[in-house]
Coordinates of C-alpha atoms in Angstrom, one line a residue:
X68 CA 0.5 204.2 -11.5
X69 CA 2.1 206.6 -9.5
X70 CA 0.9 210.3 -8.9
X71 CA 3.0 212.4 -11.0
X72 CA 5.2 215.0 -10.0
X73 CA 5.7 218.6 -11.0
X74 CA 8.9 220.1 -8.4
X75 CA 9.2 223.6 -8.4
X76 CA 11.8 225.9 -10.6
X77 CA 14.8 226.4 -8.9
X78 CA 16.7 229.5 -8.4
X79 CA 20.4 229.5 -9.7
X80 CA 22.6 232.9 -10.2
X81 CA 23.2 234.9 -13.3
X82 CA 26.4 232.4 -13.8
X83 CA 25.3 229.5 -13.7
X84 CA 22.2 230.3 -15.7
X85 CA 24.2 231.1 -18.3
X86 CA 26.0 227.8 -18.5
X87 CA 22.5 225.8 -18.6
X88 CA 21.7 228.0 -21.5
X89 CA 24.9 226.7 -23.3
X90 CA 24.5 223.0 -21.9
X91 CA 21.0 223.4 -23.0
X92 CA 21.8 224.8 -26.8
X93 CA 24.8 221.9 -26.9
X94 CA 21.8 218.9 -26.3
X95 CA 19.6 220.7 -28.3
X96 CA 22.3 221.4 -31.2
X97 CA 23.0 217.2 -31.4
X98 CA 18.9 216.0 -31.4
X99 CA 19.3 214.9 -27.5
X100 CA 16.2 217.4 -26.5
X101 CA 13.5 219.2 -27.0
X102 CA 11.4 221.9 -26.0
X103 CA 8.3 221.3 -24.4
X104 CA 5.0 222.3 -22.9
X105 CA 2.5 220.0 -21.9
X106 CA 4.2 217.3 -19.5
X107 CA 3.0 215.8 -16.2
X108 CA 6.1 215.2 -14.5
X109 CA 8.6 218.1 -13.9
X110 CA 12.6 218.1 -12.6
X111 CA 14.7 220.4 -11.5
X112 CA 18.8 220.2 -13.5
X113 CA 21.9 220.8 -10.9
X114 CA 25.7 221.8 -11.6
X115 CA 27.8 219.4 -10.6
X116 CA 31.9 220.8 -10.5
X117 CA 33.9 218.3 -13.0
X118 CA 37.7 217.3 -12.0
X119 CA 38.6 219.7 -14.9
X120 CA 37.4 222.7 -13.1
X121 CA 34.5 222.3 -15.3
X122 CA 31.0 221.9 -15.5
X123 CA 28.3 219.6 -15.3
X124 CA 24.6 219.6 -16.0
X125 CA 22.5 216.6 -14.6
X126 CA 18.7 216.4 -14.0
X127 CA 17.6 215.7 -10.3
X128 CA 14.8 212.3 -11.1
X129 CA 14.2 212.1 -7.4
X130 CA 10.4 211.6 -7.7
X131 CA 10.5 209.8 -11.5
X132 CA 13.2 207.4 -9.6
X133 CA 10.5 206.0 -6.9
X134 CA 7.6 205.5 -9.1
X135 CA 10.0 203.6 -11.8
X136 CA 10.6 200.0 -11.4
X137 CA 13.8 198.0 -11.0
X138 CA 16.2 196.9 -13.8
X139 CA 17.1 193.7 -12.5
X140 CA 19.6 193.1 -14.9
X141 CA 23.2 192.3 -12.7
X142 CA 26.2 194.7 -13.3
X143 CA 29.6 192.8 -13.8
X144 CA 31.6 192.9 -9.9
X145 CA 34.7 195.4 -10.7
X146 CA 36.7 193.2 -8.7
X147 CA 36.7 190.4 -10.3
X148 CA 36.7 191.9 -13.5
X149 CA 39.9 193.6 -12.4
X150 CA 41.0 190.7 -11.5
X151 CA 40.3 188.7 -14.7
X152 CA 43.2 191.4 -16.2
X153 CA 46.2 189.7 -14.4
X154 CA 48.7 187.8 -17.2
X155 CA 48.2 190.3 -19.8
X156 CA 50.8 192.7 -20.7
X157 CA 49.3 196.1 -23.1
X158 CA 46.2 197.5 -22.1
X159 CA 44.3 200.0 -23.6
X160 CA 41.4 201.9 -21.4
X161 CA 38.9 204.1 -22.9
X162 CA 35.6 206.1 -21.7
X163 CA 32.7 206.5 -24.0
X164 CA 31.6 210.2 -25.0
X165 CA 27.7 210.7 -23.5
X166 CA 27.4 207.0 -23.5
X167 CA 24.1 206.8 -22.3
X168 CA 23.0 209.5 -24.8
X169 CA 23.3 206.5 -28.0
X170 CA 20.5 205.2 -26.4
X171 CA 17.0 206.5 -27.5
X172 CA 13.6 207.1 -25.5
X173 CA 10.8 205.8 -26.3
X174 CA 8.6 208.5 -27.1
X175 CA 5.2 208.0 -25.0
X176 CA 8.3 207.9 -22.0
X177 CA 10.0 211.2 -23.3
X178 CA 7.6 213.7 -21.8
X179 CA 8.2 212.3 -18.6
X180 CA 11.9 213.4 -18.4
X181 CA 11.2 217.2 -18.8
X182 CA 13.2 219.6 -16.7
X183 CA 13.2 222.9 -16.1
X184 CA 15.4 226.1 -17.1
X185 CA 15.5 229.4 -17.0
X186 CA 14.8 229.7 -20.1
X187 CA 12.2 227.1 -20.6
X188 CA 10.9 223.6 -20.0
X189 CA 12.8 220.4 -22.4
X190 CA 12.8 216.2 -22.6
X191 CA 15.2 214.2 -23.1
X192 CA 15.5 212.5 -26.6
X193 CA 17.6 209.8 -25.3
X194 CA 18.8 208.0 -22.2
X195 CA 19.5 210.9 -19.5
X196 CA 21.6 210.3 -17.0
X197 CA 20.2 209.5 -13.3
X198 CA 17.2 207.7 -14.5
X199 CA 17.2 204.6 -12.7
X200 CA 17.0 202.0 -14.7
X201 CA 19.8 204.0 -16.7
X202 CA 23.0 202.0 -15.8
X203 CA 21.8 199.0 -16.2
X204 CA 20.1 199.4 -19.6
X205 CA 23.8 200.6 -21.1
X206 CA 25.3 197.3 -19.0
X207 CA 22.9 195.9 -21.0
X208 CA 23.4 197.3 -24.4
X209 CA 27.3 196.8 -24.1
X210 CA 27.3 193.4 -22.5
X211 CA 25.1 192.7 -26.3
X212 CA 27.3 194.8 -28.3
X213 CA 30.9 193.7 -27.3
X214 CA 29.7 190.3 -26.2
X215 CA 32.7 188.4 -28.6
X216 CA 35.0 190.0 -27.0
X217 CA 34.4 190.5 -23.7
X218 CA 36.8 188.1 -21.4
X219 CA 38.7 187.7 -24.4
X220 CA 40.2 190.9 -24.9
X221 CA 37.9 193.5 -24.0
X222 CA 36.1 194.3 -20.5
X223 CA 33.3 196.5 -20.0
X224 CA 31.7 198.3 -17.5
X225 CA 28.7 200.9 -18.2
X226 CA 30.7 203.7 -19.9
X227 CA 34.7 202.6 -19.4
X228 CA 36.5 199.8 -21.5
X229 CA 39.0 198.5 -21.0
X230 CA 41.1 196.6 -24.0
X231 CA 43.7 193.5 -22.7
X232 CA 46.1 192.1 -24.4
X233 CA 48.6 188.9 -23.3
X234 CA 51.6 190.0 -26.4
X235 CA 51.5 193.4 -26.8
X236 CA 52.6 192.7 -31.0
X237 CA 49.1 192.0 -30.4
X238 CA 47.2 194.7 -29.1
X239 CA 47.2 196.6 -32.2
X240 CA 44.6 194.1 -33.5
X241 CA 42.4 194.3 -30.7
X242 CA 42.0 197.7 -30.3
X243 CA 41.1 197.6 -33.9
X244 CA 38.4 194.4 -33.7
X245 CA 37.0 196.9 -31.4
X246 CA 37.0 200.1 -32.6
X247 CA 35.3 198.1 -35.3
X248 CA 32.1 197.1 -33.5
X249 CA 32.4 200.9 -31.9
X250 CA 31.9 202.8 -35.0
X251 CA 29.5 200.0 -36.4
X252 CA 27.2 201.4 -33.4
X253 CA 28.2 205.0 -33.9
X254 CA 29.9 204.7 -30.4
X255 CA 31.8 208.0 -29.8
X256 CA 35.0 208.2 -27.3
X257 CA 36.1 210.7 -24.9
X258 CA 39.7 211.6 -25.8
X259 CA 40.9 213.4 -22.2
X260 CA 40.0 209.9 -20.4
X261 CA 41.5 207.9 -22.9
X262 CA 44.8 205.8 -22.2
X263 CA 45.9 203.6 -25.2
X264 CA 49.0 201.4 -24.8
X265 CA 50.4 201.1 -21.8
X266 CA 52.0 198.3 -19.4
X267 CA 49.7 199.8 -16.2
X268 CA 46.9 202.8 -15.5
X269 CA 44.1 203.0 -13.3
X270 CA 41.0 201.2 -14.2
X271 CA 38.0 201.7 -11.8
X272 CA 39.6 202.9 -9.0
X273 CA 42.2 200.1 -9.5
X274 CA 46.3 200.4 -10.5
X275 CA 45.8 197.3 -13.3
X276 CA 49.5 195.3 -14.5
X277 CA 50.4 192.3 -15.8
X278 CA 51.0 191.1 -12.2
X279 CA 49.3 193.0 -9.3
X280 CA 45.8 194.9 -8.6
X281 CA 45.7 197.3 -6.4
X282 CA 43.0 199.7 -5.2
X283 CA 44.1 202.9 -4.9
X284 CA 42.6 206.4 -3.8
X285 CA 43.5 210.2 -4.2
X286 CA 44.3 212.3 -2.0
X287 CA 46.5 215.6 -2.7
X288 CA 47.9 214.1 -5.9
X289 CA 49.4 211.1 -4.3
X290 CA 47.7 207.9 -5.2
X291 CA 47.6 205.5 -1.7
X292 CA 46.7 201.5 -2.0
X293 CA 43.7 200.9 0.1
X294 CA 40.6 198.4 0.7
X295 CA 38.6 198.7 3.2
X296 CA 35.8 196.2 4.6
X297 CA 33.7 197.4 7.2
X298 CA 30.2 196.4 9.4
X299 CA 28.1 198.2 12.5
X300 CA 27.7 196.1 15.0
X301 CA 24.3 195.8 15.8
X302 CA 21.6 194.4 18.7
X303 CA 23.0 191.2 20.0
X304 CA 26.0 191.5 17.7
X305 CA 27.2 194.7 20.6
X306 CA 27.2 191.9 23.6
X307 CA 29.4 189.3 21.9
X308 CA 32.5 188.5 23.7
X309 CA 35.2 189.8 21.9
X310 CA 37.2 186.7 20.7
X311 CA 33.5 186.1 18.8
X312 CA 33.7 189.8 17.6
X313 CA 36.8 188.5 16.2
X314 CA 36.0 186.0 14.2
X315 CA 32.5 187.6 13.0
X316 CA 35.3 190.3 11.2
X317 CA 36.9 187.5 10.0
X318 CA 33.6 186.2 8.6
X319 CA 32.5 189.6 7.4
X320 CA 35.3 189.7 5.3
X321 CA 35.4 187.0 3.9
X322 CA 31.8 187.3 2.6
X323 CA 32.9 190.4 1.1
X324 CA 35.4 189.0 -0.8
X325 CA 34.1 186.0 -1.2
X326 CA 36.2 185.7 -5.1
X327 CA 39.4 186.5 -3.4
X328 CA 38.8 184.2 -0.3
X329 CA 37.7 181.1 -3.2
X330 CA 40.1 181.5 -5.4
X331 CA 43.4 181.7 -3.7
X332 CA 45.0 181.5 -0.6
X333 CA 44.4 183.6 2.6
X334 CA 47.0 184.5 5.8
X335 CA 45.4 186.3 8.8
X336 CA 48.4 187.8 10.8
X337 CA 46.7 188.1 14.2
X338 CA 47.8 187.1 17.2
X339 CA 44.5 185.5 18.9
X340 CA 44.0 181.7 18.4
X341 CA 40.6 182.2 16.2
X342 CA 41.2 178.5 14.6
X343 CA 41.9 176.7 17.9
X344 CA 38.3 179.4 20.0
X345 CA 36.7 177.6 16.7
X346 CA 37.5 174.3 17.0
X347 CA 36.6 173.9 20.9
X348 CA 34.6 171.5 21.7
X349 CA 32.5 174.1 24.1
X350 CA 32.4 176.3 21.2
X351 CA 29.1 178.1 21.3
X352 CA 26.8 177.2 18.1
X353 CA 27.7 180.6 16.3
X354 CA 31.1 180.4 17.0
X355 CA 30.6 176.4 15.5
X356 CA 28.9 177.7 12.4
X357 CA 31.5 180.3 11.9
X358 CA 34.1 178.0 12.0
X359 CA 32.4 175.7 9.5
X360 CA 31.6 178.6 7.1
X361 CA 35.5 179.5 7.4
X362 CA 36.3 176.3 6.7
X363 CA 35.8 176.1 2.9
X364 CA 38.3 178.5 2.0
X365 CA 42.2 178.4 2.4
X366 CA 42.8 179.6 5.8
X367 CA 46.2 179.8 7.3
X368 CA 46.0 181.6 10.1
X369 CA 50.2 183.3 11.4
X370 CA 51.0 184.9 14.1
X371 CA 51.8 188.7 13.8
X372 CA 55.7 188.4 14.7
X373 CA 58.2 185.5 14.6
X374 CA 58.9 185.5 18.0
X375 CA 57.0 181.7 18.6
X376 CA 59.4 180.7 16.6
X377 CA 62.4 182.0 17.7
X378 CA 61.6 180.8 20.8
X379 CA 61.1 177.2 19.4
X380 CA 64.5 177.7 17.9
X381 CA 66.4 179.0 21.1
X382 CA 65.3 176.1 23.2
X383 CA 66.8 174.2 20.4
X384 CA 69.5 175.5 20.3
X385 CA 69.8 175.5 24.0
X386 CA 68.7 172.0 23.9
X387 CA 71.7 170.6 21.7
X388 CA 74.2 172.8 22.7
X389 CA 74.7 173.0 26.5
X390 CA 78.0 170.1 27.5
X391 CA 76.0 169.9 31.5
X392 CA 73.4 169.3 29.9
X393 CA 75.1 166.9 27.4
X394 CA 76.7 164.8 30.3
X395 CA 73.9 164.9 32.4
X396 CA 71.2 162.1 32.7
X397 CA 68.4 162.0 29.8
X398 CA 65.4 159.8 30.7
X399 CA 63.6 157.6 27.7
X400 CA 60.3 156.3 28.1
X401 CA 58.6 154.1 25.6
X402 CA 55.9 151.8 24.4
X403 CA 54.4 150.2 22.0
X404 CA 50.9 148.8 20.9
X405 CA 48.7 147.4 17.6
X406 CA 45.6 146.9 17.0
X407 CA 44.8 144.4 13.7
X408 CA 46.0 146.6 10.9
X409 CA 48.5 148.8 12.7
X410 CA 50.2 150.1 15.5
X411 CA 51.7 153.3 17.4
X412 CA 55.0 153.8 19.3
X413 CA 54.8 156.2 21.8
X414 CA 58.2 158.1 23.3
X415 CA 58.4 160.0 26.4
X416 CA 62.2 162.1 26.2
X417 CA 62.5 163.6 30.0
X418 CA 65.2 166.0 30.0
X419 CA 67.5 167.8 32.4
X420 CA 65.8 171.0 33.4
X421 CA 62.6 169.2 34.1
X422 CA 61.6 169.4 29.9
X423 CA 59.7 166.7 28.4
X424 CA 59.3 165.8 25.4
X425 CA 56.5 163.6 23.7
X426 CA 56.6 161.4 20.3
X427 CA 53.7 160.0 19.3
X428 CA 54.3 157.4 16.0
X429 CA 51.9 156.1 13.5
X430 CA 52.9 152.8 12.4
X431 CA 50.7 152.0 9.1
X432 CA 51.4 148.5 8.8
X433 CA 49.9 145.2 11.0
X434 CA 52.4 144.8 14.0
X435 CA 52.7 143.2 17.6
X436 CA 53.0 144.5 20.5
X437 CA 56.7 143.5 21.1
X438 CA 57.8 144.6 17.6
X439 CA 55.8 148.5 17.9
X440 CA 57.6 148.6 21.4
X441 CA 61.4 147.4 19.7
X442 CA 60.1 150.2 16.9
X443 CA 59.8 153.3 19.2
X444 CA 62.3 152.3 21.0
X445 CA 65.1 152.4 17.8
X446 CA 63.1 156.0 17.0
X447 CA 63.5 156.9 20.4
X448 CA 67.6 156.5 20.7
X449 CA 67.6 158.1 17.3
X450 CA 66.0 161.1 19.2
X451 CA 68.0 161.6 21.9
X452 CA 71.3 161.1 20.3
X453 CA 71.2 163.5 18.3
X454 CA 69.8 165.6 20.6
X455 CA 73.2 165.2 22.2
X456 CA 72.2 163.2 25.4
X457 CA 74.9 161.1 26.0
X458 CA 74.5 159.5 29.7
X459 CA 70.7 157.2 28.8
X460 CA 69.0 155.1 31.3
X461 CA 65.7 153.7 29.4
X462 CA 62.4 152.1 30.7
X463 CA 60.5 150.1 29.0
X464 CA 56.8 148.3 29.2
X465 CA 59.4 144.4 28.5
X466 CA 61.3 145.3 31.3
X467 CA 58.3 144.7 33.2
X468 CA 58.5 148.7 34.4
X469 CA 55.3 149.5 37.2
X470 CA 52.7 150.6 34.8
X471 CA 52.4 154.4 36.6
X472 CA 56.5 155.1 35.5
X473 CA 55.4 154.6 31.8
X474 CA 51.8 155.1 31.7
X475 CA 51.9 158.0 29.8
X476 CA 54.5 156.4 26.8
X477 CA 51.8 153.8 27.4
X478 CA 49.3 156.1 26.1
X479 CA 51.0 158.4 23.0
X480 CA 51.4 154.4 21.8
X481 CA 47.7 153.8 21.9
X482 CA 46.1 157.1 21.1
X483 CA 49.3 156.6 17.7
X484 CA 47.9 153.3 17.2
X485 CA 44.6 154.6 16.9
X486 CA 44.9 157.6 15.1
X487 CA 46.8 155.6 12.3
X488 CA 43.9 153.6 11.9
X489 CA 41.2 156.3 11.9
X490 CA 40.1 157.0 8.1
X491 CA 40.3 161.0 9.3
X492 CA 44.3 160.9 10.0
X493 CA 44.8 163.7 7.9
X494 CA 42.4 166.1 9.9
X495 CA 43.8 164.7 13.0
X496 CA 47.3 165.9 11.6
X497 CA 45.6 169.7 10.7
X498 CA 44.5 169.9 13.2
X499 CA 47.6 168.7 15.3
X500 CA 50.1 170.9 13.4
X501 CA 48.2 172.0 10.2
X502 CA 49.7 170.1 8.0
X503 CA 47.6 168.9 4.5
X504 CA 48.3 167.0 1.6
X505 CA 49.7 168.1 -0.8
X506 CA 46.9 167.6 -3.3
X507 CA 44.9 170.6 -3.3
X508 CA 41.9 169.1 -4.1
X509 CA 42.1 167.2 -1.0
X510 CA 43.8 169.6 1.0
X511 CA 40.7 171.7 0.7
X512 CA 38.7 168.8 1.8
X513 CA 40.1 168.7 4.6
X514 CA 40.3 172.1 5.9
X515 CA 36.3 171.6 5.5
X516 CA 35.4 168.6 7.3
X517 CA 38.1 169.7 10.1
X518 CA 35.8 172.3 11.0
X519 CA 32.8 169.4 12.0
X520 CA 35.8 167.8 14.3
X521 CA 37.6 168.9 17.3
X522 CA 40.7 167.2 19.1
X523 CA 40.2 166.6 23.3
X524 CA 43.2 164.9 25.3
X525 CA 44.6 163.3 22.1
X526 CA 41.6 161.9 20.7
X527 CA 39.2 162.5 17.7
X528 CA 35.3 163.6 18.5
X529 CA 33.1 164.8 15.8
X530 CA 30.8 167.6 16.9
X531 CA 27.0 167.3 16.6
X532 CA 24.1 170.1 16.3
X533 CA 23.2 169.4 19.9
X534 CA 26.4 169.2 21.8
X535 CA 27.3 165.8 22.4
X536 CA 30.9 164.6 20.8
X537 CA 30.9 161.3 19.0
X538 CA 34.2 159.7 19.2
X539 CA 35.2 158.7 16.0
X540 CA 37.0 155.4 16.0
X541 CA 38.7 152.4 14.1
X542 CA 37.3 149.2 12.5
X543 CA 38.3 146.6 15.2
X544 CA 37.2 149.7 17.8
X545 CA 33.8 150.4 16.1
X546 CA 33.5 146.2 15.0
X547 CA 33.5 145.6 18.9
X548 CA 31.7 148.7 20.4
X549 CA 28.6 147.4 17.4
X550 CA 28.9 143.3 19.1
X551 CA 28.5 144.7 22.4
X552 CA 25.9 146.4 21.8
X553 CA 24.1 143.1 19.5
X554 CA 25.8 140.3 21.8
X555 CA 27.5 141.4 24.9
X556 CA 26.5 143.3 28.0
X557 CA 23.5 144.8 25.9
X558 CA 22.3 142.5 23.3
X559 CA 20.0 140.3 25.5
X560 CA 18.6 141.5 29.1
X561 CA 16.3 138.8 29.8
X562 CA 16.4 137.7 33.2
X563 CA 14.2 133.5 32.1
X564 CA 17.6 133.2 30.0
X565 CA 16.1 133.2 26.0
X566 CA 17.2 134.7 23.3
X567 CA 15.2 138.3 22.8
X568 CA 14.1 138.9 19.1
X569 CA 16.7 141.0 18.3
X570 CA 19.1 138.5 19.2
X571 CA 17.2 135.6 17.0
X572 CA 16.4 137.6 14.1
X573 CA 20.7 139.0 13.9
X574 CA 22.2 138.4 10.6
X575 CA 26.1 139.5 11.0
X576 CA 26.6 139.7 7.1
X577 CA 23.4 142.2 7.2
X578 CA 23.8 143.8 10.0
X579 CA 27.3 144.8 9.0
X580 CA 25.9 145.9 5.6
X581 CA 23.6 148.1 7.2
X582 CA 26.0 149.3 9.7
X583 CA 27.9 150.3 6.6
X584 CA 25.5 151.8 4.6
X585 CA 24.7 154.6 7.5
X586 CA 27.6 155.3 8.1
X587 CA 28.2 156.7 5.3
X588 CA 25.5 158.7 4.7
X589 CA 25.0 159.9 8.3
X590 CA 27.0 163.2 7.7
X591 CA 24.8 164.1 4.5
X592 CA 21.8 163.4 7.5
X593 CA 23.0 165.7 9.7
X594 CA 24.2 168.3 7.5
X595 CA 20.8 168.2 6.4
X596 CA 19.3 167.7 9.5
X597 CA 21.1 170.7 10.6
X598 CA 20.2 173.1 7.4
X599 CA 16.8 172.4 8.0
X600 CA 17.2 173.7 11.5
X601 CA 18.5 176.8 10.4
X602 CA 15.9 177.2 8.1
X603 CA 13.2 177.0 10.8
X604 CA 15.0 179.7 13.0
X605 CA 15.7 181.4 9.8
X606 CA 11.1 181.6 9.5
X607 CA 10.9 182.1 13.3
X608 CA 13.0 184.7 13.5
X609 CA 11.2 186.9 10.6
X610 CA 8.1 186.1 11.6
X611 CA 9.0 187.7 14.8
X612 CA 10.5 190.3 13.3
X613 CA 6.7 191.3 11.3
X614 CA 5.4 191.4 14.4
X615 CA 7.3 193.4 16.1
X616 CA 7.1 197.6 15.6
X617 CA 10.8 198.7 17.1
X618 CA 10.3 202.1 18.3
X619 CA 12.7 204.2 20.7
X620 CA 12.1 205.7 23.9
X621 CA 13.4 208.8 24.6
X622 CA 14.7 210.1 28.2
X623 CA 11.0 211.9 30.1
X624 CA 8.3 209.4 27.8
X625 CA 5.1 208.4 29.3
X626 CA 4.4 204.7 28.6
X627 CA 1.9 202.7 29.4
X628 CA 2.3 200.6 32.8
X629 CA 0.5 196.6 33.3
X630 CA -0.9 196.3 36.3
X631 CA -2.3 192.7 37.4
X632 CA -5.5 193.5 39.2
X633 CA -5.8 190.3 40.7
X634 CA -2.4 191.7 42.6
X635 CA -2.7 193.0 46.0
X636 CA -0.6 196.6 46.1
X637 CA -0.1 198.2 49.6
X638 CA 2.2 201.2 49.7
X639 CA 5.4 200.2 50.4
X640 CA 5.5 197.7 47.1
X641 CA 7.2 199.3 44.1
X642 CA 5.3 201.1 42.3

């Protein structure tokens, strides 16, 4: 048990002593305090000015707070509570009059709240303002009292109450329900702090209305909308690269405003390529970790200005409206590629003034190489015609064009075929241009999974915890790789010509089932391993921090130097 502390009485001027006497007399008349002679704990009072130019007497329970355990009853989140008022048409804001005084103190604990004034020593019969557990205790009290209404027609934060109605004609009924409960518990209101039947008003520092919620501050009678999210960089964070500090800013904001990031689409206006930096294969471990964390939210990265869009628009205008360029010769390179289930078309348009346009088309149906090339040719002709070309030279694989002259179109077609066959085609599109499926649930999953992938030279790769990238293959290429491992050049290294035990026991059907199962659960295993690594790192950091005692050294402080006696130190050696 903590040692009781009796504070020495403070001296006030005659005017303030008179105010304190008046406040004590009011509390005595209401039965909230009693005079006491023998006490172990003793605290002082202080006068705090109100906005109404009156004074409030508060007791400073500094020492008593240190001895009291903390009440872990959770207080409601103000921002989430205020968000729940969206869509309601009419509001009434109320403030309980001396709400804490509605709860009586236990008789054995009353003398612990004793306070000293010039007129004598008193203790509280009811719960006073300033106790460590006062807020949580009163919140628990009002939550039980208004349990039937909270979240439906009412929101309560300690002694601030809000009645809300989706239809204005129902508001009187909702107020009547609230007053009936308050009357049964003997709760009284402060009329100076109550507002009834409004469509928008200030509540807990926010302006609430049917459509919008804004956090405001008062500056010389003027309300300014503002929301601050701040973090002081410490230790190793001060040595982060500039781009890492920017990403850390976004991560910190997402953590502090988590309910908003989970419930809404967030637009981040920045002139820095944050999304690209977090998806680079050579990104640092912390950037990859932050990218995965931010991947669970619907974040749209947009430039601060429309400069890029304007440049693209100007390019399109110049490309299609210059008569001289329309009369110049354009070059069209096309090629097609196919695999077992689909194909791809690669198109390269060479525009005058050394401008190249690359187009990749995925053909999601069975097709041959020749058919894929025809599809690429038709699509390419349509594109150049719409762009305004009138003099065109076409290069295709079937014309026996040298491969060096058509290699880029060939590469584009192969990528188109591979991309259409990959299971994570949506991820490729999202990493390329931010395209997401129309289904919001599926779009959220794509964003979350995309944080674990990266595009390198047009090929999709899966990130790993220890650094190496895993190349993503379609079903046909994956089967080919597995055949090479088990049957091909890697299958049997015996020099005497006999089959190894692995080749003899190999069953294609059972092996395929095992590999399919492994590919199904491999991502979960990697996530679990990554979580385990982070857990062990946290334990190591905690163990290290417990053994280290930080000490700030100032200029001029004397420190001990450890000298190795076995090492010869000469006159000219560093000391």
